[in-house]
Short mmCIF file of C-alpha atoms in Angstrom, two decimals:
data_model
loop_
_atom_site.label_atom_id
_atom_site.label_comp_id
_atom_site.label_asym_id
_atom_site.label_seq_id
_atom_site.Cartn_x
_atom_site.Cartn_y
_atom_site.Cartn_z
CA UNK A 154 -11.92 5.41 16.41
CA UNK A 155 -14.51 7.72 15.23
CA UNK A 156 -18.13 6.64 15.34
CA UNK A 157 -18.96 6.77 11.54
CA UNK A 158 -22.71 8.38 10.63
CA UNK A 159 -24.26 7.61 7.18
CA UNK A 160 -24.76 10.52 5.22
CA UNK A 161 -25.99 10.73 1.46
CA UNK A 162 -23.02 9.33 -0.09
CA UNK A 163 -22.06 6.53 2.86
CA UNK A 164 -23.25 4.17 0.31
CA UNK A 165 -21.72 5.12 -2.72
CA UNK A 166 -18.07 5.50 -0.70
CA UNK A 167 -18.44 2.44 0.49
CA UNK A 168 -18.77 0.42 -3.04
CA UNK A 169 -15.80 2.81 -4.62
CA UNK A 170 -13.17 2.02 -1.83
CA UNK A 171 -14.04 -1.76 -1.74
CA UNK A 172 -13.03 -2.28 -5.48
CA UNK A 173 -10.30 -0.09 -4.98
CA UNK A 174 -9.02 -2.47 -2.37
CA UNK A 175 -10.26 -5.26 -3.98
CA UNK A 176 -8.26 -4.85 -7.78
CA UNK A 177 -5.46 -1.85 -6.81
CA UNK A 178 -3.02 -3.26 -5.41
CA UNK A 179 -3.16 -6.76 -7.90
CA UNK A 180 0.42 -7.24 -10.33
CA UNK A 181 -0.64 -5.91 -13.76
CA UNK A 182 -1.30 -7.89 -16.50
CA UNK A 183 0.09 -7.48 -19.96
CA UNK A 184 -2.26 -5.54 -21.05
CA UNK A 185 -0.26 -2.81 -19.44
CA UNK A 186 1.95 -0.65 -20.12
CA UNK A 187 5.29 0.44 -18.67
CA UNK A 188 5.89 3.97 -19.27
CA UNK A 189 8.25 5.01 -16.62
CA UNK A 190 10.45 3.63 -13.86
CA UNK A 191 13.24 4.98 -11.81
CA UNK A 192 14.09 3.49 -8.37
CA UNK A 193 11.82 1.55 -6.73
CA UNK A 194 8.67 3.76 -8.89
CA UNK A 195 6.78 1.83 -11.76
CA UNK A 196 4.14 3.31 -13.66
CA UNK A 197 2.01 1.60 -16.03
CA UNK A 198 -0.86 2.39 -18.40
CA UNK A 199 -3.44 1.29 -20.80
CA UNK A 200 -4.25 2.55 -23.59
CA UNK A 201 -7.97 3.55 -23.76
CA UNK A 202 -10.27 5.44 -25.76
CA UNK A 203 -14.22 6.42 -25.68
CA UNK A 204 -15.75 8.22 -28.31
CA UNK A 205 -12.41 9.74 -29.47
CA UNK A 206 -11.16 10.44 -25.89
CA UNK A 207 -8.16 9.50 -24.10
CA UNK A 208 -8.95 7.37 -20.67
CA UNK A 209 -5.95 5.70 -20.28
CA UNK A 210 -6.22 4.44 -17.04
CA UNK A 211 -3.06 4.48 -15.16
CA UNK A 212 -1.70 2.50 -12.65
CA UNK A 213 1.43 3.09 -10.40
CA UNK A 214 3.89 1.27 -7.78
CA UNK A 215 6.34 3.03 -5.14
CA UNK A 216 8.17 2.37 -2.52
CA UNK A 217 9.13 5.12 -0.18
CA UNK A 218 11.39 4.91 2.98
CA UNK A 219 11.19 6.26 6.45
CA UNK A 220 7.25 7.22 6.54
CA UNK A 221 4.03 5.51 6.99
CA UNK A 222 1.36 4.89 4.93
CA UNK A 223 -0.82 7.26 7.44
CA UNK A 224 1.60 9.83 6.98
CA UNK A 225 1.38 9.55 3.15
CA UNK A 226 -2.08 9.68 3.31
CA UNK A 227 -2.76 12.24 5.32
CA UNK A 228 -0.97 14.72 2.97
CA UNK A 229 -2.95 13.51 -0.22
CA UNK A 230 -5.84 14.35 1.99
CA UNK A 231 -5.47 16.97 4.51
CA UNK A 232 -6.36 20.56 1.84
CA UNK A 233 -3.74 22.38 4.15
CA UNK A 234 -0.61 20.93 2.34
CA UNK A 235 -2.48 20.67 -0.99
CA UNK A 236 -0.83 23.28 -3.11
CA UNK A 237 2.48 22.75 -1.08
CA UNK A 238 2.98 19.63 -3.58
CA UNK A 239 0.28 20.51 -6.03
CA UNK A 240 1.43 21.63 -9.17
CA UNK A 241 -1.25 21.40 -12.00
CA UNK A 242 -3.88 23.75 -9.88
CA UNK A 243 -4.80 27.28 -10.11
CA UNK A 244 -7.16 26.63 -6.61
CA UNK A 245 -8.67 24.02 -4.53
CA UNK A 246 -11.70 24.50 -2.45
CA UNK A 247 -13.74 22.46 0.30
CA UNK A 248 -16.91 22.59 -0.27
CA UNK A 249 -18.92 20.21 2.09
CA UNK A 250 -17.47 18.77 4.88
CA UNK A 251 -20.00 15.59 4.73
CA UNK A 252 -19.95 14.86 8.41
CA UNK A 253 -18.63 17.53 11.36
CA UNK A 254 -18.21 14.76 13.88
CA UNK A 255 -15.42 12.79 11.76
CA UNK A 256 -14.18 14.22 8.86
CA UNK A 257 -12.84 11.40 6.86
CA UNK A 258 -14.79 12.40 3.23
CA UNK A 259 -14.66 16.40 1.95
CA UNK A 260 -15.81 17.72 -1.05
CA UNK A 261 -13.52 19.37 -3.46
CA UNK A 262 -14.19 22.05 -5.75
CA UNK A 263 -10.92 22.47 -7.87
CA UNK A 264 -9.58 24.70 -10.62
CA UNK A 265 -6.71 23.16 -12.70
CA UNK A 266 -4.14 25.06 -14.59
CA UNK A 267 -5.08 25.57 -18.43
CA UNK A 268 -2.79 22.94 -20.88
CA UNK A 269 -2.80 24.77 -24.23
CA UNK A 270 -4.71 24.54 -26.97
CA UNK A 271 -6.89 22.79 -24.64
CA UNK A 272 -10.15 24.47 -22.31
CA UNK A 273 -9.15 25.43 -18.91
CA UNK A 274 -10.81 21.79 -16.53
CA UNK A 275 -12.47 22.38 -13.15
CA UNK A 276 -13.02 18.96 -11.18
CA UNK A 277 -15.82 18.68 -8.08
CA UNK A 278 -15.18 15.42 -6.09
CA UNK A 279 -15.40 13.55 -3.03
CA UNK A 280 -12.42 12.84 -0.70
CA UNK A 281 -12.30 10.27 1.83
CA UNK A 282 -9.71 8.70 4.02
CA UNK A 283 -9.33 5.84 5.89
CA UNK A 284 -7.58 2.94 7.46
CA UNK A 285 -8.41 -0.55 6.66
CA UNK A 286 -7.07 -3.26 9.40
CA UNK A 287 -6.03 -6.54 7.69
CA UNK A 288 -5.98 -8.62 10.41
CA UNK A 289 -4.48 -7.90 14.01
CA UNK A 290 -0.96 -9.26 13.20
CA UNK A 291 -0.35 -7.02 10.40
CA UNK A 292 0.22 -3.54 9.43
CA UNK A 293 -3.31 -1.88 8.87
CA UNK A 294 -3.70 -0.64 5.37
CA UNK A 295 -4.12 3.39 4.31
CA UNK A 296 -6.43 4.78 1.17
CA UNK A 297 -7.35 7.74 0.21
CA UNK A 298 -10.40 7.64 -2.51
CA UNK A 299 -11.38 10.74 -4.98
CA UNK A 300 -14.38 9.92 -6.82
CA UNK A 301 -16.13 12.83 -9.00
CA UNK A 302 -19.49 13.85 -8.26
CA UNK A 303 -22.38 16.68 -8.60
CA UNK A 304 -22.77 19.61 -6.13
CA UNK A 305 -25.00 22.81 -6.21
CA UNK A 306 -21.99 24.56 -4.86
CA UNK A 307 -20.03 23.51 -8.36
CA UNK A 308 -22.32 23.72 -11.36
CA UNK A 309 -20.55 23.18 -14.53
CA UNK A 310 -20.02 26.76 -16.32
CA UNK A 311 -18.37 27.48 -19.64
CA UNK A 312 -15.94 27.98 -21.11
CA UNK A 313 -14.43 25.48 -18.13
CA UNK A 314 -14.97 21.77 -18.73
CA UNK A 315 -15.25 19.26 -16.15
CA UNK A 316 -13.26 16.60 -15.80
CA UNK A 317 -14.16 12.96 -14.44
CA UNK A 318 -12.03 11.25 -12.13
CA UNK A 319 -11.70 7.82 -9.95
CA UNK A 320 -8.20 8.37 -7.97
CA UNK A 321 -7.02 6.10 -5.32
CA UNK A 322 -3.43 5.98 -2.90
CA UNK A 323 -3.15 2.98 -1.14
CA UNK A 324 -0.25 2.18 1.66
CA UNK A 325 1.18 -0.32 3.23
CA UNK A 326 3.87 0.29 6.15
CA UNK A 327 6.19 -2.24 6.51
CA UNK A 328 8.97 -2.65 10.11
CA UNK A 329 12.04 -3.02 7.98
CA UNK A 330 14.70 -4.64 10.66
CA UNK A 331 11.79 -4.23 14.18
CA UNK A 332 13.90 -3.23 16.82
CA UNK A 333 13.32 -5.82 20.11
CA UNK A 334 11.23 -3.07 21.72
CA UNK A 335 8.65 -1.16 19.49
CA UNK A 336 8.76 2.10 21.23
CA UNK A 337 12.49 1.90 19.17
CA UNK A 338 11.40 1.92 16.01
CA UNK A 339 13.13 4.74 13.88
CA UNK A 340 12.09 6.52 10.46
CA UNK A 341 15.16 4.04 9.30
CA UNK A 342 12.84 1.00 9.98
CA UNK A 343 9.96 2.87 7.97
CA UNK A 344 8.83 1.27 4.52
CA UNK A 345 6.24 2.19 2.98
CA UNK A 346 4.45 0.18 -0.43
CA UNK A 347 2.03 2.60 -2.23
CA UNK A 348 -0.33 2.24 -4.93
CA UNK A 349 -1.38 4.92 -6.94
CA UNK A 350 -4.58 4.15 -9.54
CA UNK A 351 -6.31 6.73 -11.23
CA UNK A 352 -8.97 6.92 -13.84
CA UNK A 353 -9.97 10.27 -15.63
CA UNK A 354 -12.08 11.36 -18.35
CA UNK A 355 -10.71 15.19 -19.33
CA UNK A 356 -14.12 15.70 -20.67
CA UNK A 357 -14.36 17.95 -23.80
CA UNK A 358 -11.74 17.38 -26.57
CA UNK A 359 -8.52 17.34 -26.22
CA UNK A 360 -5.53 15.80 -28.46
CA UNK A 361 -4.66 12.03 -27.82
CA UNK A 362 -1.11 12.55 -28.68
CA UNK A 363 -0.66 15.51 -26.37
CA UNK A 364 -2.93 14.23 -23.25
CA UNK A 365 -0.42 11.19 -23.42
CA UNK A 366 2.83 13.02 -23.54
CA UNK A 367 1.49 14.99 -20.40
CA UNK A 368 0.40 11.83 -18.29
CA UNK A 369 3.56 10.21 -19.07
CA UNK A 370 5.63 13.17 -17.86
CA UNK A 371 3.15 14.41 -15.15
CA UNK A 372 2.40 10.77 -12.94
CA UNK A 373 6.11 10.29 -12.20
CA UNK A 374 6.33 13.86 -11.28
CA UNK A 375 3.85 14.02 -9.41
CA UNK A 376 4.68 10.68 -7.23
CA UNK A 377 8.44 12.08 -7.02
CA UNK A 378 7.29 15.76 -5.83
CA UNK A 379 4.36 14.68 -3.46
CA UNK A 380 6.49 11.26 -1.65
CA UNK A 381 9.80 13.55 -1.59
CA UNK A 382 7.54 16.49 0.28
CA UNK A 383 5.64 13.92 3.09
CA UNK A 384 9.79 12.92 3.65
CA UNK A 385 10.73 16.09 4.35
CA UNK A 386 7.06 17.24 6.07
CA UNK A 387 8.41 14.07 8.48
CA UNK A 388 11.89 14.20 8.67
CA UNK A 389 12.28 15.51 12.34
CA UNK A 390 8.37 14.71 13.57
CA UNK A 391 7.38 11.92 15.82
CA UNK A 392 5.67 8.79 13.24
CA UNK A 393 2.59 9.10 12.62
CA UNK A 394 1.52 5.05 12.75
CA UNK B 239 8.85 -39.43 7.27
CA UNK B 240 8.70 -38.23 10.62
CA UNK B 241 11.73 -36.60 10.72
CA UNK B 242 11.71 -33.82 7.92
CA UNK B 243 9.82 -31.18 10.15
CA UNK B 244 10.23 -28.60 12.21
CA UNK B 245 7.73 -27.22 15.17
CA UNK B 246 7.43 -25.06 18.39
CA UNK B 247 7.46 -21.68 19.53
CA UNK B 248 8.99 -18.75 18.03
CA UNK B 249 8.50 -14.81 18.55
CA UNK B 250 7.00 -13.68 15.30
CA UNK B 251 6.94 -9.81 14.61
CA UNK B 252 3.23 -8.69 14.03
CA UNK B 253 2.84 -4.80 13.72
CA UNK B 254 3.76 -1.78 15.85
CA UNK B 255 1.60 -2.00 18.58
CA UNK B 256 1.83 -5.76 19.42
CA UNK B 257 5.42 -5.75 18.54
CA UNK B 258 7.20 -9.11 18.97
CA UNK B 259 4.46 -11.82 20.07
CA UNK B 260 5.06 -15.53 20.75
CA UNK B 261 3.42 -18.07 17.96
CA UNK B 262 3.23 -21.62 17.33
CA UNK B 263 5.05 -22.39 13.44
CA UNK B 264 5.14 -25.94 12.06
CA UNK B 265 7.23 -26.68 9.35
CA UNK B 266 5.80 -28.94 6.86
CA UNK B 267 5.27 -30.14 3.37
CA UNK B 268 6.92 -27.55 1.92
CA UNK B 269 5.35 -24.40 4.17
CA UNK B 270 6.00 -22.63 7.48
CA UNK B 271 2.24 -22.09 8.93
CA UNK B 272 1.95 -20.41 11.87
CA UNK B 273 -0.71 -20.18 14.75
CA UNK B 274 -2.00 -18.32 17.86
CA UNK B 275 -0.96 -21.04 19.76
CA UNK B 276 -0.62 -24.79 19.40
CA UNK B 277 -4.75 -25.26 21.29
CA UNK B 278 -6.08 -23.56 17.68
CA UNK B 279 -3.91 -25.56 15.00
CA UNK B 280 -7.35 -26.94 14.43
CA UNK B 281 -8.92 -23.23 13.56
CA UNK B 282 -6.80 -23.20 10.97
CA UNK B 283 -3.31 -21.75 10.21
CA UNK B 284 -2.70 -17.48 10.25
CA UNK B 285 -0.43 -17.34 7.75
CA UNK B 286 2.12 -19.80 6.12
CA UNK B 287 5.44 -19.20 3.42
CA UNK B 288 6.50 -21.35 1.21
CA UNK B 289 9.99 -22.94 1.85
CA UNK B 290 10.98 -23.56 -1.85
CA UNK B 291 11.31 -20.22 -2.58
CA UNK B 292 12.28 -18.55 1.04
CA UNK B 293 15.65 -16.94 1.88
CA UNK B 294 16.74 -17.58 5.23
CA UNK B 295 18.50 -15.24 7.01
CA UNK B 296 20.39 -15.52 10.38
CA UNK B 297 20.67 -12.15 12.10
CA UNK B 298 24.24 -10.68 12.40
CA UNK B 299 24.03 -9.69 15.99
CA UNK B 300 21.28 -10.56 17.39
CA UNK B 301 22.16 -14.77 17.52
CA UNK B 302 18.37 -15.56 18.27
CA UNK B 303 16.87 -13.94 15.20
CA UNK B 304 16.41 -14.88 11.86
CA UNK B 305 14.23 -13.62 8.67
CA UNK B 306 12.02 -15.66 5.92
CA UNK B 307 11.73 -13.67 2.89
CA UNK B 308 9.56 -14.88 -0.48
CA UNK B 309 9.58 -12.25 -2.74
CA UNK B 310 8.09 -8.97 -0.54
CA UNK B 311 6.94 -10.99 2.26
CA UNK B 312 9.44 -11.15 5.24
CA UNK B 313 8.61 -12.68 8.57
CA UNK B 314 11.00 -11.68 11.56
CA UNK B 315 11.08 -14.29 14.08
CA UNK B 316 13.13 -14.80 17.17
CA UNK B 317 13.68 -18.05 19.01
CA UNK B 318 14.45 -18.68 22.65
CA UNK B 319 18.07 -19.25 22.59
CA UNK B 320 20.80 -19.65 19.88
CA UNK B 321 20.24 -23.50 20.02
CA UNK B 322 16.93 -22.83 19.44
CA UNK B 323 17.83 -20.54 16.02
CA UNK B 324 19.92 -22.87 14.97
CA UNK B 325 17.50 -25.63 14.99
CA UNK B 326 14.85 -23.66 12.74
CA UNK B 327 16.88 -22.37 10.41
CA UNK B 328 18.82 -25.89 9.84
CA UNK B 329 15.68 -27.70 9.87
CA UNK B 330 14.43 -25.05 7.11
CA UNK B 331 17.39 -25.14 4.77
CA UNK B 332 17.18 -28.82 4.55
CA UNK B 333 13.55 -28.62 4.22
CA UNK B 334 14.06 -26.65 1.34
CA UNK B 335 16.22 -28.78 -0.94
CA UNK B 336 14.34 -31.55 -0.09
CA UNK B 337 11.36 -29.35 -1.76
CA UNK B 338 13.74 -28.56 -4.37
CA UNK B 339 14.63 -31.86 -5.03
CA UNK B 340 10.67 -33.33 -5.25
CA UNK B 341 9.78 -30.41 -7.68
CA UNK B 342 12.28 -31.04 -9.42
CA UNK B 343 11.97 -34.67 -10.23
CA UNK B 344 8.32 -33.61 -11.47
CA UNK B 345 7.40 -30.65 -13.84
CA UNK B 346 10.03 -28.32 -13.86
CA UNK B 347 12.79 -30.30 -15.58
CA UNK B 348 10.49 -31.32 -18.12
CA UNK B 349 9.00 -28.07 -19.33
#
C-alpha cells in the first residue's frame, strides 16, 4: 500500500468519504423516490429545491456480474477511459495531481455538453479513490469520491456556469459459489453491489421540469453505459481484486 | 435445554486472499455466531445470522458444503465430512422452527 502524505485537502477528503461510507450505502427511506428500475438497477430520488433550484439528490443501487468493485472503480476514476463511457462532456481535464508519490485524488477541470435553453456548465472537482478494508474476513470495500472545489487553474468565466457536485460509487465484491481453491475463482463467481449517490447544484437557472426529465433519463443511462463498458473493458483480462 | 444447539468447527469462506479458513460457529438462541477459534469466544463473536430467517442450502456436489443466506448475506461453509454437514444443517433446520414456533406464540400472531 502506498504511504499516504497530507496535502491541502487530506483533511477535507477525509470528512467527505467518511459520510459517504457512513449514510451511502443505508436502504432508503420513504422519503424517496423510485424513478427507475430494470434488472437488478434501482434509482431513487428526492425531490429538493433551494432558492428555486432543482437539487434533487439522487440515490442509486446495482448489481453487476463478473467484475470487482476495484475494477468498477478504477474506470470511474482512471481520466484515460473517461470519455470512452462519458457521454454528457465536451472535455475533461486533470488539473493537479495532489500528490506524485500516490495518486489516489486528481483534480478535474470539466466542460459539459450544453442542454438547451439552458447555459453551457463547466465543473472543477476533486477525485479520489480508495479501498476501505472492513475487517480481514471480508471483501474490502471500493469508493470513488468527487467533491467540487476552487482552483486558480479553473476560475469561473461567463457565459459558462459552474456547477456543484458531491458524487460517490461505492462497491462491494461478493465470491458468488468460491471455488475450494481461490486461485479458481472465475469472472462467473464475480458480484459486484454498487452504490451510486450524487448531489448537484446546476448553478444558474435552469427549468425544474426539464432538469428532472433529464436526471430521470440520464442516471439509468449512465449506470447501464458505464457498468456494461468496465464488463466488456474485463471480459478477457485477469481480475483485478 | 441442552440439546437444541449446534457447535464446532466449520470452514467458513472469508475473501479472496484467505480463501476458505477454519472457524469456530455455535448455534444458539436463535443465531449462528462465529469465532476465530473456540480460545476467543470470550472476545466476542465475528459475525452471527439469524436462523429465523436463513435459507439453508446443501451443496449439490460438493456433499461437505452448505450455504446460510438472510436476505444478501450468504455465508459458505464447509464441514469435515458429510456426517459432519449433515449434522449442521439438521441441527439448523430444527433450530429454526423451533425459533419459528417461539416468535410465533408472541407478537407476530397478534399484530
Amino acid at each position: 500500500t502506498a504511504k499516504h502524505k497530507s496535502h491541502r485537502l487530506s483533511n477535507e477528503i477525509e470528512r467527505i468519504v467518511q459520510d459517504h461510507l457512513k449514510y451511502d450505502r443505508e436502504n432508503v427511506s420513504d422519503l424517496w423516490e423510485l424513478i427507475h428500475h430494470e434488472g437488478e438497477m434501482k434509482v431513487y430520488r428526492r425531490e429538493v429545491e433551494e432558492n428555486g433550484i432543482v437539487v434533487d439528490p439522487l440515490k442509486c443501487f446495482h448489481t453487476v456480474k463478473g467484475v470487482t468493485g476495484r475494477e468498477i472503480c478504477h474506470y470511474f476514476f482512471d481520466p484515460t477511459y473517461r470519455m470512452d463511457w462519458e457521454t454528457t462532456l465536451d472535455s475533461t481535464k486533470v488539473i493537479e495531481t495532489l500528490d506524485k508519490d500516490n495518486p489516489d485524488t486528481l483534480i478535474f477541470f470539466q466542460l459539459h455538453k450544453r442542454v438547451w435553453p439552458s447555459a453551457q456548465r463547466d465543473s472543477c472537482f476533486w477525485s479520489h479513490i480508495r479501498c476501505v478494508s472492513t475487517g480481514e474476513e471480508d471483501q474490502p470495500l471500493w469508493i470513488v469520491v468527487n467533491y467540487t472545489t476552487d482552483h486558480a487553474q479553473a476560475p469561473i468565466k461567463s457565459p459558462f456556469v459552474r456547477l456543484v457536485a458531491n458524487v460517490a460509487l461505492t462497491c462491494e465484491t461478493q465470491i458468488i459459489e468460491p471455488p475450494l481453491n481461490p486461485k479458481d475463482i472465475k469472472r462467473e463467481n464475480l458480484l459486484c453491489k454498487l452504490t451510486y449517490v450524487a448531489f448537484v447544484n446546476p448553478g444558474g437557472w435552469a427549468p425544474a421540469a426539464a432538469l428532472r426529465a433529464i436526471a430521470k433519463r440520464e442516471y439509468p443511462k449512465f449506470l447501464k453505459r458505464f457498468t456494461s463498458y468496465v464488463i466488456e473493458q474485463t471480459r478477457d483480462q485477469p481480475i483485478l481484486f | 435445554r441442552n440439546n437444541d444447539y449446534c457447535k464446532g468447527r466449520l470452514f467458513k469462506w472469508t475473501n479472496y486472499l484467505h480463501g476458505w479458513q477454519e472457524r469456530f460457529l455455535v448455534l444458539k438462541l436463535g443465531f449462528l455466531n462465529y469465532y476465530k477459534n473456540e480460545y476467543e469466544i470470550s472476545l466476542g463473536c465475528r459475525g452471527a445470522l439469524s436462523v429465523k430467517q436463513a435459507l439453508i442450502q446443501p451443496h449439490e456436489f460438493d456433499d461437505c458444503r452448505f450455504d446460510i443466506r438472510v436476505n444478501d448475506s450468504v455465508w459458505y461453509l464447509r464441514a469435515h465430512n458429510s456426517d459432519d454437514r449433515e449434522r449442521w444443517v439438521q441441527a439448523l433446520e430444527e433450530h429454526k422452527i423451533l425459533c419459528k414456533a417461539e416468535s410465533g406464540y408472541g407478537s407476530e400472531t397478534n399484530l
